[in-house]
XYZ file of C-alpha atoms in Angstrom:
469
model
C 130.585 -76.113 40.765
C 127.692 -74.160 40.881
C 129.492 -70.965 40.191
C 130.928 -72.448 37.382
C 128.166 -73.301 35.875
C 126.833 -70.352 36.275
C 129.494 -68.911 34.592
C 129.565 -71.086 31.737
C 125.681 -69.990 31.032
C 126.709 -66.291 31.370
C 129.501 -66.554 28.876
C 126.961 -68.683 26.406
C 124.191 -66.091 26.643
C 127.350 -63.340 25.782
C 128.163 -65.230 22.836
C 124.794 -65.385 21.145
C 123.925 -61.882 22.102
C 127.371 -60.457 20.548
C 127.479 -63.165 17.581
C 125.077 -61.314 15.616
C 126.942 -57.643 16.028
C 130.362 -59.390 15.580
C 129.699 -60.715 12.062
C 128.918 -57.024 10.956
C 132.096 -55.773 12.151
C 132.857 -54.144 8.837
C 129.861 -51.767 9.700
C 131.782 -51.223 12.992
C 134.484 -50.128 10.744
C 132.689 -48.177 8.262
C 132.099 -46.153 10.934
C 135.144 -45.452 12.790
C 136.759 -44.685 9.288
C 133.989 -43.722 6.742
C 132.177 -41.577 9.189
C 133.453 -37.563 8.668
C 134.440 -36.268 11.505
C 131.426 -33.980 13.442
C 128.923 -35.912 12.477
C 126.715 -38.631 13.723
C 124.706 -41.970 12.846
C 122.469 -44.555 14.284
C 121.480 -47.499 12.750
C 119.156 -50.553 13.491
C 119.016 -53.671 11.520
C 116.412 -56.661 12.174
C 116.408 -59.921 10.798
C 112.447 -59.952 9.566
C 112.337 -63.894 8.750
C 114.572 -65.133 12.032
C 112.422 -62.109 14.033
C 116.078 -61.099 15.866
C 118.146 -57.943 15.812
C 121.067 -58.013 14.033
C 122.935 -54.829 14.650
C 122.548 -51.528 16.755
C 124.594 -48.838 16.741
C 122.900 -45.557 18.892
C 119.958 -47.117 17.711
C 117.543 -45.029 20.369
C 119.294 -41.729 19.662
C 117.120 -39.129 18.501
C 117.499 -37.765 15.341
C 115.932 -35.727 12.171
C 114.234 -37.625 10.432
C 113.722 -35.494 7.123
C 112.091 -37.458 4.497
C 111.737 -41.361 6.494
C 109.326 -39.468 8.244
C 107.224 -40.182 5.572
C 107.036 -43.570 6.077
C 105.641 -43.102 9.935
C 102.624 -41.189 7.786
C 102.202 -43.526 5.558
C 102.324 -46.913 7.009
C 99.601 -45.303 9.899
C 97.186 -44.304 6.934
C 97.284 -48.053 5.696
C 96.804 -49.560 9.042
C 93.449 -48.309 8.802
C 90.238 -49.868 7.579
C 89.367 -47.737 5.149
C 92.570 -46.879 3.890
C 91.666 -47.673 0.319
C 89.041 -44.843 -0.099
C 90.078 -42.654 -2.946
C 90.929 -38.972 -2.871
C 87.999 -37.135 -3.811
C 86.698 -33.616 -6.118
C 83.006 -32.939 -6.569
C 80.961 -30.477 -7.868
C 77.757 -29.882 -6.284
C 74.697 -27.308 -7.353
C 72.096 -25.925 -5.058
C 68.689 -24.876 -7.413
C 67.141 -25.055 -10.390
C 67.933 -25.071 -14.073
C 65.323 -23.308 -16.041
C 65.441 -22.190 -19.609
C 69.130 -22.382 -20.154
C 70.063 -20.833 -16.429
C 71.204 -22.423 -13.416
C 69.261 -20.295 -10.909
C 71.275 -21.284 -7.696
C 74.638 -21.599 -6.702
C 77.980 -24.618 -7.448
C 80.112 -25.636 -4.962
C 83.549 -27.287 -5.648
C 84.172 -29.313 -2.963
C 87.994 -30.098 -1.929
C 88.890 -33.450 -0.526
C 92.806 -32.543 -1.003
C 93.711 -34.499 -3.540
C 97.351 -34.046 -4.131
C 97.807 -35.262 -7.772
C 94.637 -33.386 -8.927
C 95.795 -31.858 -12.373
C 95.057 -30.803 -16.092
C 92.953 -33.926 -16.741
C 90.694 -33.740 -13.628
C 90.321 -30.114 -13.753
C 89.291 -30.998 -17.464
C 87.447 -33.456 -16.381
C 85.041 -32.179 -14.172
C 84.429 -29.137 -16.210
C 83.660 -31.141 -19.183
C 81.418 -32.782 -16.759
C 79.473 -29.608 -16.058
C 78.853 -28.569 -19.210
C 76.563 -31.583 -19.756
C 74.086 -30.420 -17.268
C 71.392 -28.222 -19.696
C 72.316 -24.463 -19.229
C 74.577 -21.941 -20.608
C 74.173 -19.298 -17.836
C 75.090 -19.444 -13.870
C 72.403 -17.158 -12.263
C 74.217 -17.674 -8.916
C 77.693 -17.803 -7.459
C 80.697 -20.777 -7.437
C 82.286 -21.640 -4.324
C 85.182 -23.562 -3.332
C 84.478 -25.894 -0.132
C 88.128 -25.945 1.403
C 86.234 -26.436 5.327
C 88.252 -30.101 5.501
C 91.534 -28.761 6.680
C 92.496 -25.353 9.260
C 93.676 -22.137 7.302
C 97.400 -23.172 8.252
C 99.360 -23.529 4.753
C 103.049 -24.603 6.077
C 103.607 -27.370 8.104
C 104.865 -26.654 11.689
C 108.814 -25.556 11.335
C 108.871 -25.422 7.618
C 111.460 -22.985 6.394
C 109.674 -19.285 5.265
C 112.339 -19.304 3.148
C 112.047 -22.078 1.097
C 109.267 -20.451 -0.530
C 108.708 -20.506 -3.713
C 110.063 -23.887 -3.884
C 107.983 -25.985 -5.581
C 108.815 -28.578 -2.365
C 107.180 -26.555 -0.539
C 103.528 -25.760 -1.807
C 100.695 -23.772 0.117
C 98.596 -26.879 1.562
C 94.710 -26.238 0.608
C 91.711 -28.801 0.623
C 91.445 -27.463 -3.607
C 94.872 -28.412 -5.034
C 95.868 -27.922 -8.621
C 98.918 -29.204 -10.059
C 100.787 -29.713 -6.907
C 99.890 -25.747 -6.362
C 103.050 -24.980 -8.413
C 103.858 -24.058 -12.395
C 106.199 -25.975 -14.910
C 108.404 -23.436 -17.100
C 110.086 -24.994 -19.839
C 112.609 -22.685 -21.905
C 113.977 -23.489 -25.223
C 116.940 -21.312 -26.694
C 115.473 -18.336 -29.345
C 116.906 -18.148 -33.092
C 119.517 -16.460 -32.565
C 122.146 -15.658 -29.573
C 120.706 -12.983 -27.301
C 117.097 -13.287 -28.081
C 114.629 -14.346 -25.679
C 114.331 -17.904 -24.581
C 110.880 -18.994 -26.254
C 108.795 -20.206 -22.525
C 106.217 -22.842 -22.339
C 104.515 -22.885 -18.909
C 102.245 -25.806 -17.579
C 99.330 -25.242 -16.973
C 98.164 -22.957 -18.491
C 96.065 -20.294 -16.542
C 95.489 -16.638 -16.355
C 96.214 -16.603 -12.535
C 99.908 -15.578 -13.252
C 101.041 -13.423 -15.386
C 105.256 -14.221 -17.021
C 108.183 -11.660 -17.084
C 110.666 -13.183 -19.430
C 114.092 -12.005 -18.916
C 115.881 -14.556 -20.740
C 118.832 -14.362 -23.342
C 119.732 -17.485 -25.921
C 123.416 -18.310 -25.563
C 124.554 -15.781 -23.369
C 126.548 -16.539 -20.317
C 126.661 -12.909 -18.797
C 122.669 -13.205 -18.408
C 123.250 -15.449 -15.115
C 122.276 -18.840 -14.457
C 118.644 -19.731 -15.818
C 116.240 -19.400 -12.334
C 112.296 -19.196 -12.312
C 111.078 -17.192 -9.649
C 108.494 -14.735 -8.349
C 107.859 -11.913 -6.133
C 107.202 -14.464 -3.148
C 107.677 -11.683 -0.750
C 105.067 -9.987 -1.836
C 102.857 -12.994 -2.570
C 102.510 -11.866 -6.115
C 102.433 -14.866 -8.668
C 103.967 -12.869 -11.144
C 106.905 -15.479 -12.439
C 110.030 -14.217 -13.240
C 111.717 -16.354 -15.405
C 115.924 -15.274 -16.030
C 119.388 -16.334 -17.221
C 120.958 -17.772 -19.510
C 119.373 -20.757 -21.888
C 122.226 -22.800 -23.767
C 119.609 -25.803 -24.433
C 115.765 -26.742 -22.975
C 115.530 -25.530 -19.251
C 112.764 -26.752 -17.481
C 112.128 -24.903 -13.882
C 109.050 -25.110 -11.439
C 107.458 -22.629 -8.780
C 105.359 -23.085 -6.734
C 102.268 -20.139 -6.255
C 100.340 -18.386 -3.786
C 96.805 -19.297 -2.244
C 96.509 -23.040 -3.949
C 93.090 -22.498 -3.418
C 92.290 -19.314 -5.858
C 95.180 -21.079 -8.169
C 92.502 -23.677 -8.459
C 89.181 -21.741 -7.940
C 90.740 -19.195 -10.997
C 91.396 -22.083 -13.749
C 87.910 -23.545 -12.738
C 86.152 -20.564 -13.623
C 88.488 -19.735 -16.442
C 87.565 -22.798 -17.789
C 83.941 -22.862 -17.718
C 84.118 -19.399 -19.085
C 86.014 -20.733 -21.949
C 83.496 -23.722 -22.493
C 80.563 -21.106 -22.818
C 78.892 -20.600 -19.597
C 78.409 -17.374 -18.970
C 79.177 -16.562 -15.123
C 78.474 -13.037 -13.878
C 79.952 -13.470 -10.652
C 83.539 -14.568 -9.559
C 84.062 -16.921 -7.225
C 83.930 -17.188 -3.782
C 84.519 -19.378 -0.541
C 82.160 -21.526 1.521
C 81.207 -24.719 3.144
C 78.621 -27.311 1.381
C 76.347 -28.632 3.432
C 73.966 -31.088 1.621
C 70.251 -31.165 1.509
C 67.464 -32.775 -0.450
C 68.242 -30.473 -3.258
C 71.961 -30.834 -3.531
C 72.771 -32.357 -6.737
C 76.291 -34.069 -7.895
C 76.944 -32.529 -10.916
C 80.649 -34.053 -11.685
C 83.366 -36.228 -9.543
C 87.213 -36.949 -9.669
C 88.928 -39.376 -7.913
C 92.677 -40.698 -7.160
C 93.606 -44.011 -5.932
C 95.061 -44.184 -2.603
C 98.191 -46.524 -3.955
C 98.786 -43.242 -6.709
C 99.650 -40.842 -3.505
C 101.662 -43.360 -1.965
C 103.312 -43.912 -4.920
C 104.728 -40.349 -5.140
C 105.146 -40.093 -1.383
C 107.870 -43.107 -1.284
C 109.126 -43.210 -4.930
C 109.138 -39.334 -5.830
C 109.845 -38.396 -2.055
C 106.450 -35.718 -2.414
C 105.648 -33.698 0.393
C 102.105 -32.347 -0.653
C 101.210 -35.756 -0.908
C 102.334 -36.894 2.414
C 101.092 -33.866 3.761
C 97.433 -34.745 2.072
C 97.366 -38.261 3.425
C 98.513 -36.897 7.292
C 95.159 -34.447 6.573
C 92.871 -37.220 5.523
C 93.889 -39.362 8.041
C 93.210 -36.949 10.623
C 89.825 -35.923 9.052
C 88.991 -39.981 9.146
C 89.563 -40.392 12.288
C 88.193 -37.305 13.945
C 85.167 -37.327 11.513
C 85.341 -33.707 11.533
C 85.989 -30.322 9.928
C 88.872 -27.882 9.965
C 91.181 -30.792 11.087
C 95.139 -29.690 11.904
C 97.807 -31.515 11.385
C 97.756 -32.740 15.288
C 94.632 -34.888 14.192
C 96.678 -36.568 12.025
C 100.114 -36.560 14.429
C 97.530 -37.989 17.307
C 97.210 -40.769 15.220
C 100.439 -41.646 14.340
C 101.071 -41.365 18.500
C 98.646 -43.816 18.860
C 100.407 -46.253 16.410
C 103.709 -45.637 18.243
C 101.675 -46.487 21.485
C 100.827 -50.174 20.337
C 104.614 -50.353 18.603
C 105.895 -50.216 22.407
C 107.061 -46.903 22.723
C 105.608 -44.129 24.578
C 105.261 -40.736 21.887
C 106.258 -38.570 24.542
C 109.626 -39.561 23.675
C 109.338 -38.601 19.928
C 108.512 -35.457 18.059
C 106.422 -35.264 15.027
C 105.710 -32.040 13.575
C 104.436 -32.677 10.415
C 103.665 -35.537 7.404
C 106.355 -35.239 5.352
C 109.789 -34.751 7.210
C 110.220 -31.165 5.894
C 109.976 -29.856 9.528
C 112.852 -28.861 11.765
C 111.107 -30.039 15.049
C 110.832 -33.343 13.930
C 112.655 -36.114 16.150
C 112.994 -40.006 15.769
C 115.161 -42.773 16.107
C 116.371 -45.782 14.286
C 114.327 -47.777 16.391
C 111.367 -46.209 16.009
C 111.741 -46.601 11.870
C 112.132 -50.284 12.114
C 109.422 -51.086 14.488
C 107.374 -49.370 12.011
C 108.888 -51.661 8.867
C 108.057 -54.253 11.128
C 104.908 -53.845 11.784
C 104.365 -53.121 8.208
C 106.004 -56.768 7.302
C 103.698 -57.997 9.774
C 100.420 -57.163 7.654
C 100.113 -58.275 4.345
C 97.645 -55.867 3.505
C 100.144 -52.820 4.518
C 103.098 -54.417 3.226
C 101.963 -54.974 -0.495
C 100.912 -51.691 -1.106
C 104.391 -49.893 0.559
C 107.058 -52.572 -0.687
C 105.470 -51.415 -4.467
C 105.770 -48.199 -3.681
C 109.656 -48.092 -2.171
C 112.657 -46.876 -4.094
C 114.074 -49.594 -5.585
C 118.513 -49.306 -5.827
C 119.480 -48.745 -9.036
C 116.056 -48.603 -10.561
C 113.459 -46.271 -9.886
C 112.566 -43.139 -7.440
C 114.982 -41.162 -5.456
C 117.501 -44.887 -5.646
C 117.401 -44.672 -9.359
C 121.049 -43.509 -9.270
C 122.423 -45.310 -6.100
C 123.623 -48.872 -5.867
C 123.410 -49.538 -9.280
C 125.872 -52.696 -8.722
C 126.847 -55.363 -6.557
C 124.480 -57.148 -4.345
C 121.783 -54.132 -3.152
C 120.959 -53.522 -6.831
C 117.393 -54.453 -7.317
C 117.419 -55.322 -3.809
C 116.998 -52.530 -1.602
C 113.457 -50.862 -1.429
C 113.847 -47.950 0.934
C 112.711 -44.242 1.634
C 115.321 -41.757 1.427
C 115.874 -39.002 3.097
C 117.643 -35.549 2.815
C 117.556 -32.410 4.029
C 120.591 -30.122 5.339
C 123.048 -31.670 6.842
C 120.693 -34.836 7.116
C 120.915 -37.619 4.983
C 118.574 -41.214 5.919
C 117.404 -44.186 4.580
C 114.878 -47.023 5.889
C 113.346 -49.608 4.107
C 113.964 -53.241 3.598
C 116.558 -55.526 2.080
C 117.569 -59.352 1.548
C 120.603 -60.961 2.787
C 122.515 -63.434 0.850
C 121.182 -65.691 3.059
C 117.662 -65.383 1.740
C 116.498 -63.855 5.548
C 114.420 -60.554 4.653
C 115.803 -57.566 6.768
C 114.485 -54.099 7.612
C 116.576 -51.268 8.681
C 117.197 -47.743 9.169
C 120.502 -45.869 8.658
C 120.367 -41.802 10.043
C 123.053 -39.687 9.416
C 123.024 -36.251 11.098
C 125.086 -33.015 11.229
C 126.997 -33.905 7.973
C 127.121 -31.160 5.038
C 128.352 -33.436 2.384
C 124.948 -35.492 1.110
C 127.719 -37.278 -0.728
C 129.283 -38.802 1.918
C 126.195 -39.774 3.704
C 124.662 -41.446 0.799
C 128.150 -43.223 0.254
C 128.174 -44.309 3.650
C 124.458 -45.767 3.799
C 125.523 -47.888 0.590
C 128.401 -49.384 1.563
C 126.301 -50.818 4.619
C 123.425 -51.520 2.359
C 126.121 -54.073 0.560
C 127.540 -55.318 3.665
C 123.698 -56.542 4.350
C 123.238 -58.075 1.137
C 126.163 -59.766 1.201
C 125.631 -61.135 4.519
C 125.549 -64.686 4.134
């Protein structure tokens, strides 16, 4: 009797631990048939309102996580107290202003703001030019001491340069360290495409080797001599209608140090010296001449809607320079942080590897698992959750979803962060069931060279989700 008792209580506990995998038995079979051949996935789905799993499938296998990695960065940078202090730019003067001269020297002081653009640079210089003097008796220096001299994330591809993905990381940013090229055909065919670059600057200089109409001129490209580390942009092929391009350009620092100087130049002030770089240290005499700041929710923004590496790269910087308190942080300030996150999730980092911020690195290493315990915790804080559900993708709407699931019952439902990369395709975020239960998960596809397929494959389960009753 007793053993049949005991057997009836096995065979219970069976049938509510496989009852929740059995009614997603069409994601069983998305798999075995969907699934190309070679290639790999894990997925993890939890049922956020009933606080159960509902499906696992190589959940703890490790995997790349390319641009969900993202969300690891960002999610650690809200679960801290002061996660709502902007991104700052100041400009600082050491001296004296005396009869139309600043005798003494300005320091631009880079806080790495990653949207930083025409209208702050504008902005601050306009702000200068208020102070009483015409002439700089003195030099200008950029303060990039926040971060280390390392521009590339650890494993980023060399040659992915001059992507505009891939800018050179500095403390001064301008314009995402990268130029917009926009080409309109010429009168006639065979002229030169008339270019329109943004911004503007004298940092680069333009070789135009466009032709209007005229297939044998190649496909339209914008490049430059990136081996070199010349910004001299090359901009070629053929222009049958407006082109737009991007690129991104060396030293983001002098990109940004340049137009500053250019600019004040062009306002009137009368600089003998160029500019140079050095730390700020503030004394009795520093004064604040001008200040630009970004909201915190504006870089998350582009990191989960517009998938933006500089700006998950900034935040991974900051949040390393927060809580180290220190100069010349590395990104391991930052990665020590997200470790200790994954510490109080459960899991031990050791069995994870983060390289970078944004995803964009080929050591990087997660698992499903790992994603959603994140989401979780994110679900769990209302203060977290807010600010990153406004910020996801949304299917069929917005971001990198805007053309995915545009029907059926994950339109308008699913917020989640893509991800893609070669042969890497991944998606985490959150969902509701048909049922009304709220449900995070994580979907990672690996070793599969058609994005297509991948992307197909994560909607179909998407739907199977939101259908779930």
């Amino acid at each position: 009797m007793k053993k049949l008792n005991l057997f009836i209580l096995f065979s219970f506990c069976f049938s509510i631990i496989t009852w929740g995998q059995a009614n997603f038995a069409a994601i069983d079979s998305l798999i075995k048939k969907e699934l190309p051949q070679g290639s790999e996935v894990g997925i993890s789905v939890y049922d956020l309102t009933a606080r159960k799993t509902l499906y696992t499938y190589r959940d703890t296998k490790l995997s790349r996580p390319a641009s969900t990695m993202k969300l690891l960065t960002t999610i650690t940078a809200l679960a801290r107290p002061d996660a709502d202090e902007p991104f700052r730019t100041e400009v600082w003067y050491k001296g004296t202003i005396e009869h139309d001269t600043l005798r003494g020297d300005i320091y631009v002081v880079g806080g790495f703001d990653p949207e930083f653009d025409d209208e702050g640079m504008n902005a601050l210089v306009e702000e200068v030019i208020t102070f009483p003097f015409s002439v700089l008796k003195g030099n200008i220096y950029g303060d990039i001491s926040m971060k280390d001299s390392l521009y590339w994330g650890s494993g980023w591809a060399w040659d992915d340069t001059p992507s505009s993905f891939q800018p050179y990381l500095s403390p001064l940013m301008y314009h995402k360290g990268m130029v917009k090229v926009t080409a309109v055909p010429g009168a006639t065919r065979g002229d030169s495409a008339r270019l329109s670059f943004e911004p503007s600057s004298s940092y680069y200089t333009v070789t135009n080797e466009t032709k209007t109409r005229t297939s044998s001129a190649g496909k339209f490209s914008v490049s430059r001599g990136w081996l070199e580390n010349k910004n001299n942009l090359i901009v070629s092929g053929n222009v049958e209608n407006r082109r737009i391009g991007d690129v991104n350009v060396y030293s983001s620092q002098d990109f940004f140090m340049h137009t500053f100087v250019e600019r004040l130049r062009n306002k009137g002030i009368e600089i003998s010296n160029h500019y140079a770089f050095d730390s700020f240290r503030s004394d009795s005499l520093s004064i604040c001449m001008a200040r630009w700041e970004c909201p915190v929710q504006d870089v998350i923004d582009q990191i989960m809607k517009e998938s933006d590496n500089l700006s998950a790269e900034a935040l991974l910087c900051r949040l390393g320079a927060r809580a180290t308190g220190k100069k010349q942080v590395s990104a391991k300030d930052g990665i020590e942080e997200i470790h200790r996150l994954i510490q109080d999730l459960g899991h031990d980092p050791d069995n994870y590897k983060i390289a970078d911020g944004c995803g964009l690195s080929n050591y990087d290493y997660l698992s499903p698992a790992l994603l959603v315990d994140f989401l979780k915790f994110a679900y769990s804080r209302t203060d977290i959750f807010r600010k990153l559900y406004k910020a996801l993708p949304v299917a069929g709407i917005d971001g990198t979803l805007k053309n995915r699931m545009k029907q059926g019952a994950a339109f308008k439902n699913v917020h989640a962060k893509t991800g893609s990369y070669t042969a890497i395709n991944t998606l985490a975020g959150y969902l509701k069931m048909a049922n009304g239960h709220q449900v995070a998960f994580a979907i990672m596809n690996q070793n599969i060279l058609s994005a297509a397929k991948a992307r197909n494959f994560q909607n179909k389960v998407c739907e199977i989700l939101a259908n779930h009753q």
